[in-house]
Amino acid sequence: MDVGVGHLSDPDDVPGLAHFCEHLLFLGTKQFPKESDYSQFIKSNGGSTNAYTSTSNTCYFFSVGAGHLAGALDRFSGFFHSPLFDPNCTMRELNAVNSEHKKNAQSDLHRIWQLFKGQALPGHPWSKFGTGDMNTLTQAARQLTGANATDESQADGGPVGQETRRRLIEWWESHYCASIMGLSIIGRESLDDLTSMALQRFSAIPNRGLSLPVESIPWGPEQQGNILFAKTVMDVDTLEISFPIGRQDALYRSKPATYLSHFIGHEGAGSLLSYLKNKGWVTQLWSGPQSSARGFAFMKVNVKLTKSGLKEYKSVLEAMYSYLSLLRATSIPEWNFEEFKSLQEIRFRFSQKQSPDSYVVRLSEHLSRPYPRDQLLSAATKVWEQDESLIHDLLENGFAPHAGSVLLSSKDFSSIGLEGPWSHEKWYGTEYIIQRIDPAVLEKAAGPNTISDLFLPRPNEFIPTDLHVDRTDVSEPAKRPILLRRTEASTLWHKKDDQFWLPKGYIGVFIKSPAANCSAKNALMTRFIECLVTDALTEYSYDASLAGLDYSLTFAEDGGLSLQTSGYTDKMLTLLQHLLDKTKNHVIRQDRFDLYKEEIRQAMENAKKREPHSLSHDWMDNCLRDVAWTVFQLLDEIPHVTLQQDALKAQDMVEAELQTRSILPSEEISRTMLLPRGKEYIHNETLTNPKETNNAVEYYLQIPQDSENSQAKLLLLAHLLNEPTFSILRTREQLGYIVTSYSWMQVSVMGMAFRIQSEKPTLFVENRIEQFLSDYKQTLGTMEEKDFEGQRQGLVNRLLEKLDNLDQESSRFMAKILDGTYDFTHREKNARRIEQLTLEEMIEFYDAFIDPASTSRAKLSMHMHSQTKPSAKSNFSVEASKVFLGDLKEAQVPVDEAQYTTLSKAEPSVNAVIGFWTKYLGTLASLSAEKRQQLLERIKEIAELHPVKSVEGSSNGVLKEGTIVVEDLPAFKRSLQMSRPAVSVIDLDAEAR
C-alpha cells in the first residue's frame, strides 16, 4: 500500500510525524488488537514485512506464503481504516525513531542529504527533517503541557507522549485517505478473486476527498549559482552539480532528462568520465534525474574525486560544464535516439522477474504517477518519442550553468586552502561553508566547449540482434546443473535455462589461487589487480553494460579469482574473451597504480568507521575463517606495495593462474575455526570513529553439523526465533534500532547469531540476549503443537518457493560449486527433513546448543565499544539493587528475590526501574501512598550513591560467571582447531563419466 503523503507533509512543529506514524501504525488494529499479531502471522507463514517513509509517500508491504494471503490482508487492511495507535507502544516507538536517527548520525548519506535539502527556499517543505527524533516529535507536546520530557516510566509517555499520540491521530485522520492510496496485490488467485479480496477488506478506508500533494521547485535565484563545501565523516571526496527541474514522470513518453543523462553519464571513448579519468582527477561518474518529491526533480552529475582531483576541482567543474556546452552546440543524430529507444524497449521486454514484494512496491508507487493504466508496467522504462523542444529547453535553461548549484564534499579541505569559519547544519551538525560561484567561472561555462577530447558516443556494437530463445517442452525444470567435463585442472558445469525462457545467460569463471590470500600483502596485491583491470576495462565494457551485458571481476577473500558475465547471450562470448585477455595481458601504468593505491587506502580507512554492527560481524568473520586479514593488517602493508615489485608480481600470478593446475589438498584453505564445546568467550574492540555513540554486539553460537538433520534443525530454529527476537529485544526492550538474528552456514559447521547495535552498554545487551534465550526455552517448551506445525510449514513453503529469475538460479548453483559441497538440491532436502522434525527434537537441539544453561554449547561474542561514555548515573547498579532490596523488605513489600537478583544483573536504566516499581507498588493496597512515594524517590537517591562501576576493558555491566575475555584475538585464533574441508555430496568422478 502506497500512501501519497510523506515527511514533506509533516506539521511544522512536529518534524518526523509521518515517520512516527509509519512506526506506530501496524502495532494493532480494532480487528486484531494484539500488537504483534500482524508480524507473527506473516513471519510464521514464511513471509516478511517492512515499510518506509519518503518525501511524498509512505509505503507498507509484506510477502507471505501462498495460501495465507487472505489472512495477511485481513490484518494488513486494518492499518488503513482502523489502527489502534496503541498508547502502550507510544514510548517504545518514540525511542525507536530516536534510535534510528542516532544510527544515522554518522552516515554521510544522511548528513549530506539533509544539508542539501536545507538549502531550500525559506518555508519550503523540502527542507524538513524527515526522520525526526525524540526532541522534534515531542517539542510541541512539551510546550503545550509544560513538561520537560516524556515520562519513560509510563508506556504512553505520560502527558507529553499522550499529546504526541493525539497529534499523530489528528494528522492520520486528515492525511491518510483512500483517494491518495495505491494498492497492489500479487497472488496465485485469479484476478476476479484478488479483486474481491481487495474490495472486501479495503473498502472501509475513509475517502476524505484529498488530492495528492504536489510541491513546487524548492530553489530560487538565491539557491542557484552557489557552491556548498561540506565536511564528511568518511574520507571520500565528491563533486556534484544539481539542476532543479520539473517533475519528469509526466514526460514518460520521451524522458528527456534520462535521455540526456545517457550522454552525460556515458563511460566510453570521448565521454566526460574518460577525459576526467585520463587526467587522474576522478574514478567514478554518475548522472541522472533524481525524483526528489512529487512535483520536482534534480538533475545530478556526480563524480568521485581523487586527491589530485580535489585540488583541481575547478578544472573538473569546468570539464563538466564543457560537456553540457558540447550537448547544447551539437545536433544529436537521430540514430542516437533510436538506439536509446531500442535499448529501453529490450530492457522492458526481457526484464527479469523481481521478487514479489519488490514488484508490488514498485507497482503501488506507479499508481500515483500520471501513467495511463494500460502503460502502468511499461511507462517507467520504455520510450515512445523524441521531443526536441523538451531537450532543447533542458539544455538551454534547465541545465544552464547559472541554474544549478555545486556541492563539494570532503573530510579535509586544507589542500584547497579552505579553513573556515564553518557553519553547522541544524540536525546532524555537518560543517559547511556556502559561497557564490565565481561569476567568471559561470561566464566561461556558458561558452562553447573547448576540450577536443570530448565527443558523443559512437554506435553501440553490443546491442543484441539475436534474441531468439530455443524453447523446449519440459515436464519440470532441472534441479541442478550437469558436469560436462572434469580434468585435473578444471571442471565445467552447465545448466540450460528451462523455466524463464529469456535470451539471457550466465558464465562464471572461478579460479582458486593459494597465493592470492596467503598473506596480508598478497591479499592486498590481488585487490590492486582487481581495481586496475576493472579500471582499464571501463571504456570497452560500458557499451556492453548499456546493452544489458554485465561483468564483475573480484578476488574473493577465500583466495579465488571470480570473473562473471551475465545478460544477453548474443555477444556474451565476445565480451568474455576480451575480459580474459585484458585480465591476463593488462599493462599497469604507474599513474593508475598510484591513484588506486590511494583509493584502496581511503577505502580501508573508511572501513574502520563503518557502522558498529557491521564491524562486529567483520571481527567475528575474521576470527572464524582460517585465513583472513583485518583492515588494520592490510593498511599496514599498503606503504610496502610498489609497482615495480609487488603489483607486477601480482600480475604474473594472475597470468599463471589463468594457466590452471589442480589444487593440492594442502592448498585447500577454506576452513572454519572450531570453538571449544562448553566454553564461552567475549572479545572487546574500541570503535575508531570518536563521534560514534552506538555500541554493538555480535553473539554467536557454533553448532556442529554432525547429522544430516543438523542443518534442518538450525534453519527451523532460526525461523522460530526471528519474530520474537525482533518483537522482544527491539520492540519491547528497545535495545536499539538494529536487532537481528540469523543462521550462519560455514565450512563443515554452522552457527546461530544475534546482532544488536545499541547505545546501551555491551554487557547489558549481552545479558539481555542471554535472558531472552533463557526465557525462550520455556516458550519452546510450552508451544502448542499446532503452532509449531504452522511455523514449520511456513518455513517449508519458503524453502520450496519457485525461483524468481535466472540470476537467482545461477547464484545458488554458483554458491554450491564454490563451497565445495555441490549440494544443489539442499533446499528441497532441508524442506523434507524439516517436515519430519518434531517439537521434542527441537527442544533437545535447543537445550544442547542454545540454552545459556547448557554445558555443551560454544559461544563467542564480539563487543564493539563507542569512545563516548554514557553517564554511570543513568543505570541502576547491582549494588544499588541490593540496597533497594533492603528498603523493600523494610517496607514489607513482597519480592521474588531470585528473580530480583537475576534482573538486577542487567543493570537497567534508572527510569526503567522507576517505571517498573511505580506500576508494581501501585497494585499493593496495603502500602500507603506516602510510603509508595518515599520508595520511588529512594531509587534516584540510591543510584547516585551507588553508580555503575566500569569493567576494565569492557563496558558497564556484569560479566557472566565462567566467561573468558579474549585479550589477544590472533593468539586465540591460533589456539583453535580447524574444521575439516567441505565434503562433496556427489561423486565428481562418477558424475564426469
mmCIF file with all atom_site columns, N, CA and C in Angstrom, residues 713-756:
data_model
loop_
_atom_site.group_PDB
_atom_site.id
_atom_site.type_symbol
_atom_site.label_atom_id
_atom_site.label_alt_id
_atom_site.label_comp_id
_atom_site.label_asym_id
_atom_site.label_entity_id
_atom_site.label_seq_id
_atom_site.pdbx_PDB_ins_code
_atom_site.Cartn_x
_atom_site.Cartn_y
_atom_site.Cartn_z
_atom_site.occupancy
_atom_site.B_iso_or_equiv
_atom_site.pdbx_formal_charge
_atom_site.auth_seq_id
_atom_site.auth_comp_id
_atom_site.auth_asym_id
_atom_site.auth_atom_id
_atom_site.pdbx_PDB_model_num
ATOM 1   N N  . LYS A 1 713 ? 17.511 -28.519 11.479 1.00 0.00 ? 713 LYS A N  1
ATOM 2   C CA . LYS A 1 713 ? 17.137 -28.059 12.819 1.00 0.00 ? 713 LYS A CA 1
ATOM 3   C C  . LYS A 1 713 ? 17.518 -26.592 13.024 1.00 0.00 ? 713 LYS A C  1
ATOM 4   N N  . LEU A 1 714 ? 18.709 -26.226 12.561 1.00 0.00 ? 714 LEU A N  1
ATOM 5   C CA . LEU A 1 714 ? 19.137 -24.841 12.730 1.00 0.00 ? 714 LEU A CA 1
ATOM 6   C C  . LEU A 1 714 ? 18.252 -23.899 11.921 1.00 0.00 ? 714 LEU A C  1
ATOM 7   N N  . LEU A 1 715 ? 17.928 -24.271 10.698 1.00 0.00 ? 715 LEU A N  1
ATOM 8   C CA . LEU A 1 715 ? 17.068 -23.420 9.871  1.00 0.00 ? 715 LEU A CA 1
ATOM 9   C C  . LEU A 1 715 ? 15.706 -23.210 10.520 1.00 0.00 ? 715 LEU A C  1
ATOM 10  N N  . LEU A 1 716 ? 15.147 -24.282 11.077 1.00 0.00 ? 716 LEU A N  1
ATOM 11  C CA . LEU A 1 716 ? 13.848 -24.159 11.725 1.00 0.00 ? 716 LEU A CA 1
ATOM 12  C C  . LEU A 1 716 ? 13.957 -23.330 12.999 1.00 0.00 ? 716 LEU A C  1
ATOM 13  N N  . LEU A 1 717 ? 15.023 -23.518 13.756 1.00 0.00 ? 717 LEU A N  1
ATOM 14  C CA . LEU A 1 717 ? 15.189 -22.733 14.974 1.00 0.00 ? 717 LEU A CA 1
ATOM 15  C C  . LEU A 1 717 ? 15.341 -21.250 14.642 1.00 0.00 ? 717 LEU A C  1
ATOM 16  N N  . ALA A 1 718 ? 16.138 -20.923 13.628 1.00 0.00 ? 718 ALA A N  1
ATOM 17  C CA . ALA A 1 718 ? 16.306 -19.525 13.229 1.00 0.00 ? 718 ALA A CA 1
ATOM 18  C C  . ALA A 1 718 ? 14.978 -18.924 12.805 1.00 0.00 ? 718 ALA A C  1
ATOM 19  N N  . HIS A 1 719 ? 14.154 -19.725 12.131 1.00 0.00 ? 719 HIS A N  1
ATOM 20  C CA . HIS A 1 719 ? 12.823 -19.275 11.722 1.00 0.00 ? 719 HIS A CA 1
ATOM 21  C C  . HIS A 1 719 ? 11.947 -19.008 12.949 1.00 0.00 ? 719 HIS A C  1
ATOM 22  N N  . LEU A 1 720 ? 11.998 -19.889 13.923 1.00 0.00 ? 720 LEU A N  1
ATOM 23  C CA . LEU A 1 720 ? 11.197 -19.716 15.137 1.00 0.00 ? 720 LEU A CA 1
ATOM 24  C C  . LEU A 1 720 ? 11.649 -18.490 15.934 1.00 0.00 ? 720 LEU A C  1
ATOM 25  N N  . LEU A 1 721 ? 12.945 -18.227 15.947 1.00 0.00 ? 721 LEU A N  1
ATOM 26  C CA . LEU A 1 721 ? 13.484 -17.147 16.760 1.00 0.00 ? 721 LEU A CA 1
ATOM 27  C C  . LEU A 1 721 ? 13.368 -15.775 16.101 1.00 0.00 ? 721 LEU A C  1
ATOM 28  N N  . ASN A 1 722 ? 13.180 -15.740 14.811 1.00 0.00 ? 722 ASN A N  1
ATOM 29  C CA . ASN A 1 722 ? 13.248 -14.476 14.081 1.00 0.00 ? 722 ASN A CA 1
ATOM 30  C C  . ASN A 1 722 ? 12.276 -13.426 14.613 1.00 0.00 ? 722 ASN A C  1
ATOM 31  N N  . GLU A 1 723 ? 10.999 -13.767 14.698 1.00 0.00 ? 723 GLU A N  1
ATOM 32  C CA . GLU A 1 723 ? 10.000 -12.778 15.115 1.00 0.00 ? 723 GLU A CA 1
ATOM 33  C C  . GLU A 1 723 ? 10.141 -12.386 16.583 1.00 0.00 ? 723 GLU A C  1
ATOM 34  N N  . PRO A 1 724 ? 10.259 -13.343 17.527 1.00 0.00 ? 724 PRO A N  1
ATOM 35  C CA . PRO A 1 724 ? 10.403 -12.930 18.923 1.00 0.00 ? 724 PRO A CA 1
ATOM 36  C C  . PRO A 1 724 ? 11.694 -12.156 19.201 1.00 0.00 ? 724 PRO A C  1
ATOM 37  N N  . THR A 1 725 ? 12.767 -12.434 18.471 1.00 0.00 ? 725 THR A N  1
ATOM 38  C CA . THR A 1 725 ? 13.981 -11.638 18.642 1.00 0.00 ? 725 THR A CA 1
ATOM 39  C C  . THR A 1 725 ? 13.688 -10.170 18.383 1.00 0.00 ? 725 THR A C  1
ATOM 40  N N  . PHE A 1 726 ? 12.983 -9.911  17.301 1.00 0.00 ? 726 PHE A N  1
ATOM 41  C CA . PHE A 1 726 ? 12.672 -8.526  16.932 1.00 0.00 ? 726 PHE A CA 1
ATOM 42  C C  . PHE A 1 726 ? 11.651 -7.926  17.890 1.00 0.00 ? 726 PHE A C  1
ATOM 43  N N  . SER A 1 727 ? 10.562 -8.652  18.124 1.00 0.00 ? 727 SER A N  1
ATOM 44  C CA . SER A 1 727 ? 9.467  -8.075  18.910 1.00 0.00 ? 727 SER A CA 1
ATOM 45  C C  . SER A 1 727 ? 9.842  -7.881  20.379 1.00 0.00 ? 727 SER A C  1
ATOM 46  N N  . ILE A 1 728 ? 10.732 -8.733  20.889 1.00 0.00 ? 728 ILE A N  1
ATOM 47  C CA . ILE A 1 728 ? 11.104 -8.609  22.308 1.00 0.00 ? 728 ILE A CA 1
ATOM 48  C C  . ILE A 1 728 ? 12.320 -7.709  22.485 1.00 0.00 ? 728 ILE A C  1
ATOM 49  N N  . LEU A 1 729 ? 13.419 -8.016  21.802 1.00 0.00 ? 729 LEU A N  1
ATOM 50  C CA . LEU A 1 729 ? 14.650 -7.274  22.039 1.00 0.00 ? 729 LEU A CA 1
ATOM 51  C C  . LEU A 1 729 ? 14.641 -5.886  21.413 1.00 0.00 ? 729 LEU A C  1
ATOM 52  N N  . ARG A 1 730 ? 13.963 -5.731  20.296 1.00 0.00 ? 730 ARG A N  1
ATOM 53  C CA . ARG A 1 730 ? 13.909 -4.401  19.677 1.00 0.00 ? 730 ARG A CA 1
ATOM 54  C C  . ARG A 1 730 ? 12.660 -3.639  20.094 1.00 0.00 ? 730 ARG A C  1
ATOM 55  N N  . THR A 1 731 ? 11.472 -4.247  19.830 1.00 0.00 ? 731 THR A N  1
ATOM 56  C CA . THR A 1 731 ? 10.236 -3.507  20.060 1.00 0.00 ? 731 THR A CA 1
ATOM 57  C C  . THR A 1 731 ? 9.939  -3.327  21.548 1.00 0.00 ? 731 THR A C  1
ATOM 58  N N  . ARG A 1 732 ? 10.012 -4.419  22.310 1.00 0.00 ? 732 ARG A N  1
ATOM 59  C CA . ARG A 1 732 ? 9.623  -4.334  23.720 1.00 0.00 ? 732 ARG A CA 1
ATOM 60  C C  . ARG A 1 732 ? 10.742 -3.773  24.589 1.00 0.00 ? 732 ARG A C  1
ATOM 61  N N  . GLU A 1 733 ? 11.949 -4.306  24.445 1.00 0.00 ? 733 GLU A N  1
ATOM 62  C CA . GLU A 1 733 ? 13.033 -3.888  25.330 1.00 0.00 ? 733 GLU A CA 1
ATOM 63  C C  . GLU A 1 733 ? 13.809 -2.695  24.808 1.00 0.00 ? 733 GLU A C  1
ATOM 64  N N  . GLN A 1 734 ? 13.582 -2.315  23.524 1.00 0.00 ? 734 GLN A N  1
ATOM 65  C CA . GLN A 1 734 ? 14.180 -1.105  22.980 1.00 0.00 ? 734 GLN A CA 1
ATOM 66  C C  . GLN A 1 734 ? 15.705 -1.092  23.077 1.00 0.00 ? 734 GLN A C  1
ATOM 67  N N  . LEU A 1 735 ? 16.317 -2.238  22.755 1.00 0.00 ? 735 LEU A N  1
ATOM 68  C CA . LEU A 1 735 ? 17.771 -2.291  22.839 1.00 0.00 ? 735 LEU A CA 1
ATOM 69  C C  . LEU A 1 735 ? 18.436 -1.439  21.771 1.00 0.00 ? 735 LEU A C  1
ATOM 70  N N  . GLY A 1 736 ? 17.793 -1.286  20.647 1.00 0.00 ? 736 GLY A N  1
ATOM 71  C CA . GLY A 1 736 ? 18.370 -0.482  19.578 1.00 0.00 ? 736 GLY A CA 1
ATOM 72  C C  . GLY A 1 736 ? 17.578 -0.651  18.304 1.00 0.00 ? 736 GLY A C  1
ATOM 73  N N  . TYR A 1 737 ? 17.903 0.155   17.301 1.00 0.00 ? 737 TYR A N  1
ATOM 74  C CA . TYR A 1 737 ? 17.168 0.100   16.038 1.00 0.00 ? 737 TYR A CA 1
ATOM 75  C C  . TYR A 1 737 ? 17.538 -1.140  15.240 1.00 0.00 ? 737 TYR A C  1
ATOM 76  N N  . ILE A 1 738 ? 18.802 -1.551  15.305 1.00 0.00 ? 738 ILE A N  1
ATOM 77  C CA . ILE A 1 738 ? 19.253 -2.727  14.551 1.00 0.00 ? 738 ILE A CA 1
ATOM 78  C C  . ILE A 1 738 ? 19.307 -3.925  15.489 1.00 0.00 ? 738 ILE A C  1
ATOM 79  N N  . VAL A 1 739 ? 18.371 -4.828  15.311 1.00 0.00 ? 739 VAL A N  1
ATOM 80  C CA . VAL A 1 739 ? 18.297 -6.074  16.080 1.00 0.00 ? 739 VAL A CA 1
ATOM 81  C C  . VAL A 1 739 ? 17.962 -7.181  15.096 1.00 0.00 ? 739 VAL A C  1
ATOM 82  N N  . THR A 1 740 ? 18.827 -8.161  14.979 1.00 0.00 ? 740 THR A N  1
ATOM 83  C CA . THR A 1 740 ? 18.575 -9.224  14.008 1.00 0.00 ? 740 THR A CA 1
ATOM 84  C C  . THR A 1 740 ? 19.130 -10.545 14.508 1.00 0.00 ? 740 THR A C  1
ATOM 85  N N  . SER A 1 741 ? 18.564 -11.624 14.024 1.00 0.00 ? 741 SER A N  1
ATOM 86  C CA . SER A 1 741 ? 19.078 -12.963 14.306 1.00 0.00 ? 741 SER A CA 1
ATOM 87  C C  . SER A 1 741 ? 19.096 -13.747 13.000 1.00 0.00 ? 741 SER A C  1
ATOM 88  N N  . TYR A 1 742 ? 20.031 -14.678 12.866 1.00 0.00 ? 742 TYR A N  1
ATOM 89  C CA . TYR A 1 742 ? 20.144 -15.410 11.600 1.00 0.00 ? 742 TYR A CA 1
ATOM 90  C C  . TYR A 1 742 ? 20.977 -16.671 11.782 1.00 0.00 ? 742 TYR A C  1
ATOM 91  N N  . SER A 1 743 ? 20.736 -17.626 10.911 1.00 0.00 ? 743 SER A N  1
ATOM 92  C CA . SER A 1 743 ? 21.575 -18.825 10.860 1.00 0.00 ? 743 SER A CA 1
ATOM 93  C C  . SER A 1 743 ? 22.760 -18.536 9.951  1.00 0.00 ? 743 SER A C  1
ATOM 94  N N  . TRP A 1 744 ? 23.892 -19.143 10.243 1.00 0.00 ? 744 TRP A N  1
ATOM 95  C CA . TRP A 1 744 ? 25.139 -18.865 9.517  1.00 0.00 ? 744 TRP A CA 1
ATOM 96  C C  . TRP A 1 744 ? 25.773 -20.196 9.145  1.00 0.00 ? 744 TRP A C  1
ATOM 97  N N  . MET A 1 745 ? 25.728 -20.530 7.853  1.00 0.00 ? 745 MET A N  1
ATOM 98  C CA . MET A 1 745 ? 26.311 -21.775 7.363  1.00 0.00 ? 745 MET A CA 1
ATOM 99  C C  . MET A 1 745 ? 27.766 -21.546 6.986  1.00 0.00 ? 745 MET A C  1
ATOM 100 N N  . GLN A 1 746 ? 28.666 -22.327 7.565  1.00 0.00 ? 746 GLN A N  1
ATOM 101 C CA . GLN A 1 746 ? 30.091 -22.184 7.323  1.00 0.00 ? 746 GLN A CA 1
ATOM 102 C C  . GLN A 1 746 ? 30.663 -23.526 6.862  1.00 0.00 ? 746 GLN A C  1
ATOM 103 N N  . VAL A 1 747 ? 31.971 -23.592 6.707  1.00 0.00 ? 747 VAL A N  1
ATOM 104 C CA . VAL A 1 747 ? 32.593 -24.816 6.216  1.00 0.00 ? 747 VAL A CA 1
ATOM 105 C C  . VAL A 1 747 ? 32.534 -25.885 7.305  1.00 0.00 ? 747 VAL A C  1
ATOM 106 N N  . SER A 1 748 ? 31.714 -26.897 7.078  1.00 0.00 ? 748 SER A N  1
ATOM 107 C CA . SER A 1 748 ? 31.593 -28.081 7.943  1.00 0.00 ? 748 SER A CA 1
ATOM 108 C C  . SER A 1 748 ? 30.994 -27.800 9.314  1.00 0.00 ? 748 SER A C  1
ATOM 109 N N  . VAL A 1 749 ? 30.695 -26.555 9.637  1.00 0.00 ? 749 VAL A N  1
ATOM 110 C CA . VAL A 1 749 ? 29.993 -26.220 10.877 1.00 0.00 ? 749 VAL A CA 1
ATOM 111 C C  . VAL A 1 749 ? 28.954 -25.159 10.546 1.00 0.00 ? 749 VAL A C  1
ATOM 112 N N  . MET A 1 750 ? 28.218 -24.748 11.562 1.00 0.00 ? 750 MET A N  1
ATOM 113 C CA . MET A 1 750 ? 27.202 -23.724 11.353 1.00 0.00 ? 750 MET A CA 1
ATOM 114 C C  . MET A 1 750 ? 26.998 -22.979 12.664 1.00 0.00 ? 750 MET A C  1
ATOM 115 N N  . GLY A 1 751 ? 26.220 -21.914 12.611 1.00 0.00 ? 751 GLY A N  1
ATOM 116 C CA . GLY A 1 751 ? 26.040 -21.134 13.825 1.00 0.00 ? 751 GLY A CA 1
ATOM 117 C C  . GLY A 1 751 ? 24.719 -20.398 13.847 1.00 0.00 ? 751 GLY A C  1
ATOM 118 N N  . MET A 1 752 ? 24.310 -20.023 15.062 1.00 0.00 ? 752 MET A N  1
ATOM 119 C CA . MET A 1 752 ? 23.156 -19.156 15.281 1.00 0.00 ? 752 MET A CA 1
ATOM 120 C C  . MET A 1 752 ? 23.704 -17.843 15.811 1.00 0.00 ? 752 MET A C  1
ATOM 121 N N  . ALA A 1 753 ? 23.362 -16.744 15.163 1.00 0.00 ? 753 ALA A N  1
ATOM 122 C CA . ALA A 1 753 ? 23.952 -15.459 15.527 1.00 0.00 ? 753 ALA A CA 1
ATOM 123 C C  . ALA A 1 753 ? 22.882 -14.422 15.803 1.00 0.00 ? 753 ALA A C  1
ATOM 124 N N  . PHE A 1 754 ? 23.217 -13.521 16.711 1.00 0.00 ? 754 PHE A N  1
ATOM 125 C CA . PHE A 1 754 ? 22.370 -12.382 17.063 1.00 0.00 ? 754 PHE A CA 1
ATOM 126 C C  . PHE A 1 754 ? 23.238 -11.128 16.952 1.00 0.00 ? 754 PHE A C  1
ATOM 127 N N  . ARG A 1 755 ? 22.709 -10.100 16.304 1.00 0.00 ? 755 ARG A N  1
ATOM 128 C CA . ARG A 1 755 ? 23.473 -8.866  16.135 1.00 0.00 ? 755 ARG A CA 1
ATOM 129 C C  . ARG A 1 755 ? 22.616 -7.681  16.563 1.00 0.00 ? 755 ARG A C  1
ATOM 130 N N  . ILE A 1 756 ? 23.162 -6.878  17.476 1.00 0.00 ? 756 ILE A N  1
ATOM 131 C CA . ILE A 1 756 ? 22.414 -5.736  18.012 1.00 0.00 ? 756 ILE A CA 1
ATOM 132 C C  . ILE A 1 756 ? 23.333 -4.523  18.080 1.00 0.00 ? 756 ILE A C  1
#
